[in-house]
mmCIF file of C-alpha atoms and ligand atoms in Angstrom:
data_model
loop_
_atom_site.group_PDB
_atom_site.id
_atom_site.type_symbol
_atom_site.label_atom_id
_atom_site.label_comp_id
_atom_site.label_asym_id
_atom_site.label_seq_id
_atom_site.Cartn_x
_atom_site.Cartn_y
_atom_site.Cartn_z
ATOM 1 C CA UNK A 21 -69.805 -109.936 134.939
ATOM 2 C CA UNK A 22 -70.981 -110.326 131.619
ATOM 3 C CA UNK A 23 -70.560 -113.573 129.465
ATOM 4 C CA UNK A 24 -68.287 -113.036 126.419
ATOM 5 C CA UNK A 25 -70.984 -113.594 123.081
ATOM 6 C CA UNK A 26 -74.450 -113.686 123.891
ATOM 7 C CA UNK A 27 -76.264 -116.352 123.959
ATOM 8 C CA UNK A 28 -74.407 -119.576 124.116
ATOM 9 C CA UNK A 29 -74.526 -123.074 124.733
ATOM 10 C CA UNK A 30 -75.188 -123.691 128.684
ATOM 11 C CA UNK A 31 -74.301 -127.367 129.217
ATOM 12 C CA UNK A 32 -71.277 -129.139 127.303
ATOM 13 C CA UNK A 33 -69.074 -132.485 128.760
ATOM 14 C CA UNK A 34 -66.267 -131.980 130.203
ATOM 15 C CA UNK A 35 -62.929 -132.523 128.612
ATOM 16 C CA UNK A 36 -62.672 -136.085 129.802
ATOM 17 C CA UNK A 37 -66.238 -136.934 128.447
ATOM 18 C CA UNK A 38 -66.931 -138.535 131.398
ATOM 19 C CA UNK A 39 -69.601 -135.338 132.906
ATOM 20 C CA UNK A 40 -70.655 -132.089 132.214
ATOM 21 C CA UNK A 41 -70.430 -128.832 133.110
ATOM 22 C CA UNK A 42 -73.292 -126.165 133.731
ATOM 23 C CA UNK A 43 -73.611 -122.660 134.606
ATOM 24 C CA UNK A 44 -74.023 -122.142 138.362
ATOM 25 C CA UNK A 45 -77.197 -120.154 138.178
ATOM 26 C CA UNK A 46 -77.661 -119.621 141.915
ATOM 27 C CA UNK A 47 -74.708 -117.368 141.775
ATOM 28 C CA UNK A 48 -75.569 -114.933 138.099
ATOM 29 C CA UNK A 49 -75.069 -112.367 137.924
ATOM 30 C CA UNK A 50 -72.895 -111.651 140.438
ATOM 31 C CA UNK A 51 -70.788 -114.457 139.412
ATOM 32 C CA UNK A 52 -70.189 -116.470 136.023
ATOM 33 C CA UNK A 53 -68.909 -119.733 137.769
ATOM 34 C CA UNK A 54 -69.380 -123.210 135.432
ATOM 35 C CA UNK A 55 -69.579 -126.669 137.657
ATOM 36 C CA UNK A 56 -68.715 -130.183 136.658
ATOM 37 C CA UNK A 57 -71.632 -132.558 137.772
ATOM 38 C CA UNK A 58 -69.820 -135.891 137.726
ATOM 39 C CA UNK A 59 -72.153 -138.069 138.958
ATOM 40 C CA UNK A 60 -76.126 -138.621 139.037
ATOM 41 C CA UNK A 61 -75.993 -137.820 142.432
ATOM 42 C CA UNK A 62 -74.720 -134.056 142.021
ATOM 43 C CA UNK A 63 -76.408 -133.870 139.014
ATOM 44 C CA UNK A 64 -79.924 -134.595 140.499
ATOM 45 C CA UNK A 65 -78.734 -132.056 143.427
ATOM 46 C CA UNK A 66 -78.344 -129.644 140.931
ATOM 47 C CA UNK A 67 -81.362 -129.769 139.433
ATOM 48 C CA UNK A 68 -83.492 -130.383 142.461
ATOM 49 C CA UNK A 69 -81.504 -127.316 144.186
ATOM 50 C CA UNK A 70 -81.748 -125.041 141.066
ATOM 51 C CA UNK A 71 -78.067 -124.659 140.019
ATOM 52 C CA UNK A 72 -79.786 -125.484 136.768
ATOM 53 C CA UNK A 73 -83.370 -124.951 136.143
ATOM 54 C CA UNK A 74 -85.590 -124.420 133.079
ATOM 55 C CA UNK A 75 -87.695 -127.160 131.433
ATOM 56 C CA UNK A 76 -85.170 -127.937 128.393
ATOM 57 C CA UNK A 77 -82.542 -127.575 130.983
ATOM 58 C CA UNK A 78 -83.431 -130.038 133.198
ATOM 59 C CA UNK A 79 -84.114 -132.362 130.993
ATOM 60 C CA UNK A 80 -80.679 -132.648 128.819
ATOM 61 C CA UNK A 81 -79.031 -132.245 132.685
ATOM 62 C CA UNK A 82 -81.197 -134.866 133.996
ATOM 63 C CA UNK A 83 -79.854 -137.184 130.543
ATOM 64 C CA UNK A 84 -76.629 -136.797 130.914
ATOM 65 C CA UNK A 85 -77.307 -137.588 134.320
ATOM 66 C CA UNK A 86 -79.091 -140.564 133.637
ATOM 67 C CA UNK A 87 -75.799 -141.556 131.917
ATOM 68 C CA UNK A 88 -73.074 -140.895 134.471
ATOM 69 C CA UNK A 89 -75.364 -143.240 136.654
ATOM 70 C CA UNK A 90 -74.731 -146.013 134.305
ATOM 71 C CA UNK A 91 -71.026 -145.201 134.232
ATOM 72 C CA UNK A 92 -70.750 -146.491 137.725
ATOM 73 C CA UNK A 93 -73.333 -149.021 138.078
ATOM 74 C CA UNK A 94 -74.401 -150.029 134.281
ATOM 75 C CA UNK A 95 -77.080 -153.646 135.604
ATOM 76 C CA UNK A 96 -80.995 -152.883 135.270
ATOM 77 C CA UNK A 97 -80.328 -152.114 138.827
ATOM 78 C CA UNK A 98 -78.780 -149.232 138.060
ATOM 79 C CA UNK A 99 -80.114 -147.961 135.404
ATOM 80 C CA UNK A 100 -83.568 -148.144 137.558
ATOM 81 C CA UNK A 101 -82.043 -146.525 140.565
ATOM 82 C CA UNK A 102 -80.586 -143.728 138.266
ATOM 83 C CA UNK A 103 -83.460 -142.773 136.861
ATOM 84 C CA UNK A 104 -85.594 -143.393 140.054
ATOM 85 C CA UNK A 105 -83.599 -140.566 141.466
ATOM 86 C CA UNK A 106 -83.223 -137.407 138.640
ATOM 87 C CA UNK A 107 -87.098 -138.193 138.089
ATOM 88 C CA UNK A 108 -87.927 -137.412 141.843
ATOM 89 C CA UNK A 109 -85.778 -134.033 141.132
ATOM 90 C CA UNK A 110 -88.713 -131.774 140.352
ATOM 91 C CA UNK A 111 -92.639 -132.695 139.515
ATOM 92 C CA UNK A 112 -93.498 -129.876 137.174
ATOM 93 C CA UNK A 113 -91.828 -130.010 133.883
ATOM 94 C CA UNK A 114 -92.670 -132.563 131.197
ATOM 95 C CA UNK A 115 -89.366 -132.724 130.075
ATOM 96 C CA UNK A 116 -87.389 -133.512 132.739
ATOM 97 C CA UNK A 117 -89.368 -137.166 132.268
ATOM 98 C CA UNK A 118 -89.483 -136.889 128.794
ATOM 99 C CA UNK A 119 -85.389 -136.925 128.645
ATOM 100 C CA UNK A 120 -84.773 -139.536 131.338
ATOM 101 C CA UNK A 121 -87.445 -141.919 129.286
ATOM 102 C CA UNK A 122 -85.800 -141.181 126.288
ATOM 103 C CA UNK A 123 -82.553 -142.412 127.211
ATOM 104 C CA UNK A 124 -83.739 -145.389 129.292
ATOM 105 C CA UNK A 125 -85.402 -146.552 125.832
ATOM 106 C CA UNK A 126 -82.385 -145.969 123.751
ATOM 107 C CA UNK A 127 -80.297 -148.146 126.247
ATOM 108 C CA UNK A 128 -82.999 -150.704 127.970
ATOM 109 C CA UNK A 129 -82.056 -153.565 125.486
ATOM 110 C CA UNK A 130 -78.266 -153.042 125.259
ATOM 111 C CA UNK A 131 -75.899 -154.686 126.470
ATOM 112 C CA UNK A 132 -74.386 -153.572 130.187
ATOM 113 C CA UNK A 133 -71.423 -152.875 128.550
ATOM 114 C CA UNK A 134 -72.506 -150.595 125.793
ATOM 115 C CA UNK A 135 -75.224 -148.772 128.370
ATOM 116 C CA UNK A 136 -73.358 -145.771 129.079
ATOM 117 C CA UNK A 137 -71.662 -144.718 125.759
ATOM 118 C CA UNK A 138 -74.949 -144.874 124.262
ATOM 119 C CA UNK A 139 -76.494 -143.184 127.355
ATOM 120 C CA UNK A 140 -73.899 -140.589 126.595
ATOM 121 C CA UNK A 141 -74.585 -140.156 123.362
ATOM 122 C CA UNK A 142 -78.252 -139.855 124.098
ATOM 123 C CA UNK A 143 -77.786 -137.014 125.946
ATOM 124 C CA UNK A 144 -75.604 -134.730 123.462
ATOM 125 C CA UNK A 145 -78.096 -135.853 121.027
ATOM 126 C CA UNK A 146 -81.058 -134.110 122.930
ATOM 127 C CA UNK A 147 -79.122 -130.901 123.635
ATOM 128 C CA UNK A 148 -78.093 -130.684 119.659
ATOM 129 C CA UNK A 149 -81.301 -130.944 119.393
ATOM 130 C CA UNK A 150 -82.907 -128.521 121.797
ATOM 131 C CA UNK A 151 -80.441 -125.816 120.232
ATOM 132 C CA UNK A 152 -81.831 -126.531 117.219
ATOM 133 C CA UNK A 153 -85.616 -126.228 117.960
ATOM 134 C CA UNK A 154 -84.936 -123.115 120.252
ATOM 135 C CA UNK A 155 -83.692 -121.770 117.248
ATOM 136 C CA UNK A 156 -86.273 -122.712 114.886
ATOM 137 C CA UNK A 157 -88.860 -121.168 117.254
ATOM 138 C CA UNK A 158 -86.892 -117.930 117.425
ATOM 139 C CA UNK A 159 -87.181 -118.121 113.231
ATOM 140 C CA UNK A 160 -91.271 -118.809 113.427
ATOM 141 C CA UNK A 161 -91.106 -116.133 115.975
ATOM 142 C CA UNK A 162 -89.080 -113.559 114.274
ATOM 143 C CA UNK A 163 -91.603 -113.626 111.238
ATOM 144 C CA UNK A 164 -94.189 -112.999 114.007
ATOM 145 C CA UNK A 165 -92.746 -110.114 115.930
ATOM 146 C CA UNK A 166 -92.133 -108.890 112.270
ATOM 147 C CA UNK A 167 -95.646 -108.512 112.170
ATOM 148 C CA UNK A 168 -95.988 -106.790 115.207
ATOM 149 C CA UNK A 169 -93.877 -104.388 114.580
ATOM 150 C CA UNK A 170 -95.354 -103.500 111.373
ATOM 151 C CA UNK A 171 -98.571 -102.233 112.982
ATOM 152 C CA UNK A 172 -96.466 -99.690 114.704
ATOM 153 C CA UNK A 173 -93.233 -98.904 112.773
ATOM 154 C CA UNK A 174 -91.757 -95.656 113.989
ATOM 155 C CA UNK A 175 -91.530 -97.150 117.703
ATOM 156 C CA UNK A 176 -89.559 -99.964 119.302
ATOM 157 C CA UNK A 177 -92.069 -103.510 119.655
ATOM 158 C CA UNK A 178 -92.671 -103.972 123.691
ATOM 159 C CA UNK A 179 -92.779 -107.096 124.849
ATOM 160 C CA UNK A 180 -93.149 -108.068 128.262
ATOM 161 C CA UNK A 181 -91.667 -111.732 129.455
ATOM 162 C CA UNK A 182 -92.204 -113.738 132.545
ATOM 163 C CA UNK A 183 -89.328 -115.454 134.634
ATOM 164 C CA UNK A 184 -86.461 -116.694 132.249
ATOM 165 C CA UNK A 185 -86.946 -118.592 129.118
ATOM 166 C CA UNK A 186 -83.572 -117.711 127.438
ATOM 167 C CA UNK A 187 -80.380 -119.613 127.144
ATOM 168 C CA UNK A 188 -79.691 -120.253 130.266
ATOM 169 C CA UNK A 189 -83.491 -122.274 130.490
ATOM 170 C CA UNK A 190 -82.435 -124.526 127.433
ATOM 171 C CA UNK A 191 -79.154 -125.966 125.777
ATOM 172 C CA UNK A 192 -79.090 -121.988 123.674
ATOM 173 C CA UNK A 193 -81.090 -119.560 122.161
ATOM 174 C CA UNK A 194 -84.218 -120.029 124.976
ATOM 175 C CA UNK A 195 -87.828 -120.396 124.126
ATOM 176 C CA UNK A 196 -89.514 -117.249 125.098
ATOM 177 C CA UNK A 197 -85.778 -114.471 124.348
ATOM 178 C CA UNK A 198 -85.562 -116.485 120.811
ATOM 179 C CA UNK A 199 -87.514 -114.364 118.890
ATOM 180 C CA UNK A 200 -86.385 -111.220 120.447
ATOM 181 C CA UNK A 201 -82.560 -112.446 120.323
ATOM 182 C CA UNK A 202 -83.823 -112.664 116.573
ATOM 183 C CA UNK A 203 -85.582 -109.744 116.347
ATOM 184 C CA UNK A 204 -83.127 -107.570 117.578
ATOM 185 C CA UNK A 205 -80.184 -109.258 115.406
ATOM 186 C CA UNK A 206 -82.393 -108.165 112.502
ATOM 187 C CA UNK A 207 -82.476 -104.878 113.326
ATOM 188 C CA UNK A 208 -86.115 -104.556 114.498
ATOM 189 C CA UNK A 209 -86.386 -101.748 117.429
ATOM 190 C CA UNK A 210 -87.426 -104.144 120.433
ATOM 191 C CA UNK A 211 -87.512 -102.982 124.545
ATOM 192 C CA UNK A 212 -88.850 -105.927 126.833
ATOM 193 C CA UNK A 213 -90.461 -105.241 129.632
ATOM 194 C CA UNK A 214 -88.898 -107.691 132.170
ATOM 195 C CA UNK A 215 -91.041 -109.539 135.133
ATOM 196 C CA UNK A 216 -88.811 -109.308 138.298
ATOM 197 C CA UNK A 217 -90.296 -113.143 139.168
ATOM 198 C CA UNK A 218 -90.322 -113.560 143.012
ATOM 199 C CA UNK A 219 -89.406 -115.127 144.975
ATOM 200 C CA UNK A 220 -86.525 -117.132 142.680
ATOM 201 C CA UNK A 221 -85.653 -113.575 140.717
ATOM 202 C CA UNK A 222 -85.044 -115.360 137.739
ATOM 203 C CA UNK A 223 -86.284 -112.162 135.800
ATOM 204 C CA UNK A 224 -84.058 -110.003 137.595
ATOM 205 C CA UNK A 225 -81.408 -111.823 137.795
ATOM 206 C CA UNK A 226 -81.334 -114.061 134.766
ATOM 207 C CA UNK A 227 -83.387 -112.821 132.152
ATOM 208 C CA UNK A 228 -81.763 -109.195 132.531
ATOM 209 C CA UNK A 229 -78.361 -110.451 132.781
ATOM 210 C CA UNK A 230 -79.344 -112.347 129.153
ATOM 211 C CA UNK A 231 -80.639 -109.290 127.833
ATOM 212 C CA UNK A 232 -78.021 -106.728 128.763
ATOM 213 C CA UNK A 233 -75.312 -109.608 127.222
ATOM 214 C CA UNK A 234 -77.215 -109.790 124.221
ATOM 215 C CA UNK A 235 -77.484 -105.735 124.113
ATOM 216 C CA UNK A 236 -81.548 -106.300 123.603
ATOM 217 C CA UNK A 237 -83.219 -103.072 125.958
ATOM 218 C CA UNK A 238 -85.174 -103.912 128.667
ATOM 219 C CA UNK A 239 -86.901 -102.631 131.569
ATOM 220 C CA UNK A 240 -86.776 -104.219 134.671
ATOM 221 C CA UNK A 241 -90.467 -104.517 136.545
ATOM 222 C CA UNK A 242 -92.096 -105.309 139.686
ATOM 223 C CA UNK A 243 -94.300 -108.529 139.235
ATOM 224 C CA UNK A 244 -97.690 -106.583 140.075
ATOM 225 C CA UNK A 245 -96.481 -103.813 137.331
ATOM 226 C CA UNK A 246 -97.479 -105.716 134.371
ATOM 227 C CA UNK A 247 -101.514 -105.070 134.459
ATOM 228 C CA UNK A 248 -101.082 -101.311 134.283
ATOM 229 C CA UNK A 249 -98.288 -101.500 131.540
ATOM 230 C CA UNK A 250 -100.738 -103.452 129.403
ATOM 231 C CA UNK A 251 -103.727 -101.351 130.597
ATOM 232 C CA UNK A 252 -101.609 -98.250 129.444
ATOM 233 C CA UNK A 253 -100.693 -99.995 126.132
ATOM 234 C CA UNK A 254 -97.391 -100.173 126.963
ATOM 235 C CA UNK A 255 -97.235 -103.874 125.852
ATOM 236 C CA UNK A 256 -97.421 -105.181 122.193
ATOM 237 C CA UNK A 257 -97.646 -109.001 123.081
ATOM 238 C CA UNK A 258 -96.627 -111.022 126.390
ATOM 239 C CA UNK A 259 -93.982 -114.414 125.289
ATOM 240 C CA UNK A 260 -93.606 -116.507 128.219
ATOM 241 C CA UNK A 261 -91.762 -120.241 128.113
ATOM 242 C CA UNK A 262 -93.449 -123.029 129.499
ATOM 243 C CA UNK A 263 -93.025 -126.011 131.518
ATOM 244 C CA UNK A 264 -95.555 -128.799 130.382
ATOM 245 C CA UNK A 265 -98.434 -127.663 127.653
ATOM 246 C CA UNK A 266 -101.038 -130.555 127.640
ATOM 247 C CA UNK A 267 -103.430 -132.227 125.380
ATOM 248 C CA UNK A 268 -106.054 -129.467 125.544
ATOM 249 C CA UNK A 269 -103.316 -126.424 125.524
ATOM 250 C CA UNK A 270 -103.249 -125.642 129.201
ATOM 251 C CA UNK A 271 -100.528 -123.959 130.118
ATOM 252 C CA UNK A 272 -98.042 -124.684 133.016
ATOM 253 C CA UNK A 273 -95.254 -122.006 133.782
ATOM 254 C CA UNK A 274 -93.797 -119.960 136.634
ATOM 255 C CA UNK A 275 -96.212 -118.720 139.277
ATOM 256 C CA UNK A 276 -97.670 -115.688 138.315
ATOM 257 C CA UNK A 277 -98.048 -116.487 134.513
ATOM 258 C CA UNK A 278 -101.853 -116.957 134.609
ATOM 259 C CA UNK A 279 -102.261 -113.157 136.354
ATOM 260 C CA UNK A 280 -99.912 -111.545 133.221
ATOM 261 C CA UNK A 281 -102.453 -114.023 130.809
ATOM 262 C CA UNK A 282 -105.371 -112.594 132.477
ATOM 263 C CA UNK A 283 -104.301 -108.830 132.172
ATOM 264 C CA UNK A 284 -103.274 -109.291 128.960
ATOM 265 C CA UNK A 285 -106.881 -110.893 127.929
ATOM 266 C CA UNK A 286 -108.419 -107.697 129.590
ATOM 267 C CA UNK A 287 -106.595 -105.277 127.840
ATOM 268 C CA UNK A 288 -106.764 -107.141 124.112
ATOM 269 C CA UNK A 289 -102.920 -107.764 124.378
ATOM 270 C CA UNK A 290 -101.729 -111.022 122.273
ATOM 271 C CA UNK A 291 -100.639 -113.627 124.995
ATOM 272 C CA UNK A 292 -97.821 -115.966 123.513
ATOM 273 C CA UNK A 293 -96.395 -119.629 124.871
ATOM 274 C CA UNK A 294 -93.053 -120.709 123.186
ATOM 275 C CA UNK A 295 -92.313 -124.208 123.160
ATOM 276 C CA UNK A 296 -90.358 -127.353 121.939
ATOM 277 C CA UNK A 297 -92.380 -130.430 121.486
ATOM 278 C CA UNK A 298 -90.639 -131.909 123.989
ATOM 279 C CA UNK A 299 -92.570 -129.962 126.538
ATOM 280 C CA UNK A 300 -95.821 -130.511 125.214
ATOM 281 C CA UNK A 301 -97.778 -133.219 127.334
ATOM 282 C CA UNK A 302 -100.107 -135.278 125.486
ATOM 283 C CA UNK A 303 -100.602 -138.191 128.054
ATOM 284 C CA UNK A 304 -101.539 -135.326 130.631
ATOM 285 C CA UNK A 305 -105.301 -134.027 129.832
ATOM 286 C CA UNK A 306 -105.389 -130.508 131.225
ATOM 287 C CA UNK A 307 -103.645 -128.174 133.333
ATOM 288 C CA UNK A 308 -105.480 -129.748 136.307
ATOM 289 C CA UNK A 309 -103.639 -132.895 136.079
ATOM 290 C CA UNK A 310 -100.139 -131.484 136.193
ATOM 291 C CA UNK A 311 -98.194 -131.494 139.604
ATOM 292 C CA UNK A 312 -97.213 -127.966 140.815
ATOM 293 C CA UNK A 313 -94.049 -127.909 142.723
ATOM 294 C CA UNK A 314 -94.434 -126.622 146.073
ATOM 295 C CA UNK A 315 -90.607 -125.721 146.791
ATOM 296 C CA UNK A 316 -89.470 -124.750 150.303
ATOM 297 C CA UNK A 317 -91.530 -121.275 152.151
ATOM 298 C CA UNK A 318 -87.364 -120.183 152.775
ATOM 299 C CA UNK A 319 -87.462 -119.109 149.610
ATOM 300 C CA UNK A 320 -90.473 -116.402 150.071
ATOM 301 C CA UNK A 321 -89.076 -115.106 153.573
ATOM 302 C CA UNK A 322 -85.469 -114.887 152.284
ATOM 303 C CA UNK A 323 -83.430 -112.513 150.306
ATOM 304 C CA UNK A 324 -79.750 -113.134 148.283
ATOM 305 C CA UNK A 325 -77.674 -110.574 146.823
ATOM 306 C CA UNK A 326 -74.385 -108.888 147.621
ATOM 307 C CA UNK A 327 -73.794 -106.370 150.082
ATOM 308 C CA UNK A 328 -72.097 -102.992 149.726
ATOM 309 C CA UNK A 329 -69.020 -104.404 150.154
ATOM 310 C CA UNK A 330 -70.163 -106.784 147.401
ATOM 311 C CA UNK A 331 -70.153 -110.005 149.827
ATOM 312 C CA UNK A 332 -73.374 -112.350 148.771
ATOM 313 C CA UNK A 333 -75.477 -112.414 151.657
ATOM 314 C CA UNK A 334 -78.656 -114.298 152.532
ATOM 315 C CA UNK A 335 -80.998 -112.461 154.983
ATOM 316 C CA UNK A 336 -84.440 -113.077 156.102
ATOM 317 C CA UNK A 337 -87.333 -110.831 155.699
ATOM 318 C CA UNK A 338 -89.975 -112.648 157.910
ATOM 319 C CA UNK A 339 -90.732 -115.048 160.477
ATOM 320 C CA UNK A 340 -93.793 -115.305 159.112
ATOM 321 C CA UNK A 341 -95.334 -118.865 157.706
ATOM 322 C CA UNK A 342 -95.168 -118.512 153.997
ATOM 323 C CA UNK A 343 -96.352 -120.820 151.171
ATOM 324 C CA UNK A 344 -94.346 -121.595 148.094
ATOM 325 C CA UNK A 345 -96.494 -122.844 144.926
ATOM 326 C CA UNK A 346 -93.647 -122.306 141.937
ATOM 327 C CA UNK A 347 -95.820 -122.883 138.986
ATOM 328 C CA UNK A 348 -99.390 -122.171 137.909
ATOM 329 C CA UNK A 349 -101.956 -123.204 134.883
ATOM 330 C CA UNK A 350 -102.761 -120.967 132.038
ATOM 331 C CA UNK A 351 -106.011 -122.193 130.647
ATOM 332 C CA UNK A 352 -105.708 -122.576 127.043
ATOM 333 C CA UNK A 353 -108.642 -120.106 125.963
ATOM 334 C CA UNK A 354 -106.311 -117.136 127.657
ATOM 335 C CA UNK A 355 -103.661 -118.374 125.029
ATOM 336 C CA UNK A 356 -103.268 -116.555 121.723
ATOM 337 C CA UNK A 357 -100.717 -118.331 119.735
ATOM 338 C CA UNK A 358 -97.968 -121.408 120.708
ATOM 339 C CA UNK A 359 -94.610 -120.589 119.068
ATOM 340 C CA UNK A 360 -93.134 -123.853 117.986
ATOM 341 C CA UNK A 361 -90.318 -125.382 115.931
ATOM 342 C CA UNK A 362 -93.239 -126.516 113.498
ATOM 343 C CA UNK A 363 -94.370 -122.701 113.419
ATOM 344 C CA UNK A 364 -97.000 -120.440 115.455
ATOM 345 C CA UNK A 365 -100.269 -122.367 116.099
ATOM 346 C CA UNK A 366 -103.576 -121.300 117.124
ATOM 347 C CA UNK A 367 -103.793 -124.625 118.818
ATOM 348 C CA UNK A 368 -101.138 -127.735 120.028
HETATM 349 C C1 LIG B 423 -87.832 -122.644 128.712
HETATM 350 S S1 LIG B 423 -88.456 -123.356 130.134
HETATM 351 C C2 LIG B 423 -88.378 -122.032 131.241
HETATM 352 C C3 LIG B 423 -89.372 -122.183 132.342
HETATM 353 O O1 LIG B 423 -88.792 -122.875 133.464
HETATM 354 C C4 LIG B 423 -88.845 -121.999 134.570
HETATM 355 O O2 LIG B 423 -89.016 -122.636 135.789
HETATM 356 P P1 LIG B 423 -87.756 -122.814 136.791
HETATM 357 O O3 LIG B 423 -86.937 -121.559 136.728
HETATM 358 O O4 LIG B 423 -88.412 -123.048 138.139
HETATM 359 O O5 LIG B 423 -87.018 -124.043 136.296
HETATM 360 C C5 LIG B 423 -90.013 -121.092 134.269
HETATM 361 O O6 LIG B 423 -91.244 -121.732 134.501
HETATM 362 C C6 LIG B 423 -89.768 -120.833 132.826
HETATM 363 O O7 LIG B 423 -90.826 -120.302 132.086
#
């Protein structure tokens, strides 16, 4: 089923004000189903369980989360348990943290009373604003891709993308798809080449389902397809998101972002990063320092999609022991260019 409008807005309270609701991601694109998390508990289950996921996504889910806590239990108490739980969610991106400290500072010295209005309005306050910087990157990336495409007019840009950094990662607009959303609204001839990204799928079944909503071409590809598209200079530039850049510019994203970095290195092929500030990780000193998320081996041996009939069915593809590392480091010196809100920079 395909959204109405492309890219949209993929968190907004509910009517009552009193949660929010969210895109079940687990079930696209089978299914376009929204959910109301109306409490920190289902709200950290959501984000631990990947109903939501991406970096900016997280973290204005894990806010607004932060804020529902202190609906129901508004004491230091509570506001320590509340936050105690969303940041245990997921280890890997910066601003899952980054969100939860924000609001605890913006309501610490209140009083009870007053705690979860203002934890409220924390929240929509960081996804206005996380609209608004995915957009400006897609604007600092636009003039970019512009560029591109001006070495090779008469043919569509190719860009190849890892796992999803669109919409549904972020409040809108994505980090990585912004500048192709833009592109392509512009009128420039783009095709992306898109990473299937096992064992979650999120290429396959998110970024596609973005692109084909958004009427951008694409290409669906196996993960270990990449190398030989670049090799065969089938690839203008690689734009990936991120999940936490630190102070020296290493780069932490879905597994299997360092081996598209590495290809493209080999093969002379710019390798982009697209990021808000509020994943960038000063406190953390390199890539070595960042906690990768090792989520359950279920997720390597099993399989999810519907059947003929069109039932959505789980099955398993081993017995075998499997491990399950979901991120890995990019090393800065394999990085071309970081796509910002502030512009594209050479360095963070
Ligand atoms: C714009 S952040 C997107 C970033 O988050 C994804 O991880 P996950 O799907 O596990 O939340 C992936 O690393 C994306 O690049």
């Amino acid at each position: 089923m395909i959204l109405e409008g492309a890219h949209r807005r993929s968190i907004a309270r509910t009517a009552d004000g009193a949660g929010v609701a969210i895109l079940d991601q687990r079930l696209l694109p089978w299914e376009v189903k929204w959910v109301e998390l109306r409490d920190a508990a289902t709200a950290a289950a959501a984000i631990r369980e990947m109903w939501t996921r991406g970096a900016p996504m997280i973290g204005a889910t894990a806010a607004y989360g932060l804020a529902m806590a202190l609906a129901d239990d508004p004491s230091d108490a509570g506001l320590a348990a509340g936050y105690d739980l969303l940041v245990a969610t997921r280890p890997t991106a910066i601003n899952l943290r980054w969100a939860l400290d924000s609001v605890r500072a913006h309501v610490a010295d209140l009083a009870p009373a007053e705690r979860a209005a203002a934890a409220f309005a924390r929240a929509d306050a960081i996804a206005d604003e996380d609209a608004a910087l995915c957009r400006a990157i897609g604007e600092h990336g636009l003039a970019l891709l512009r560029t591109l495409h001006a070495r090779n007019p008469h043919r569509p840009l190719n860009i190849l993308t890892h796992c999803n950094a669109g919409w549904l990662a972020t409040v809108d607009y994505g980090t990585a798809t912004a500048p192709i959303y833009l592109a392509h609204d512009a009128g420039i001839p783009i095709h992306v080449w898109v990473d299937e990204t096992r064992p979650r799928n999120q290429g396959a079944l998110l970024t596609a389902f973005e692109l084909a909503n958004h009427g951008v071409p694409h290409t669906l590809v196996a993960d270990n397809a990449g190398g030989l598209l670049m090799m065969e200079g089938q690839v203008d530039a690689v734009i990936v998101g991120t999940d936490r850049v630190t102070a020296n510019g290493d780069v932490c994203n879905k597994i299997g972002t360092y081996l598209k970095a590495l290809a493209a290195h080999d093969n002379g092929v710019p390798f982009y990063v697209a990021l808000p500030y509020t994943t960038f990780d000063p406190a953390t000193a390199t890539g070595a320092d960042i906690p990768i998320e090792e989520r359950s081996a279920d997720e390597v041996k099993w399989l999810t999609g519907p059947d003929a009939e069109g039932m959505i069915r789980t099955v398993r593809v081993t017995g075998s022991p499997a491990a399950n590392p979901a991120f890995d480091v990019t090393p800065a010196r394999l990085v071309t260019a970081y796509i910002t809100e502030r512009g594209v920079l050479d360095k963070v």
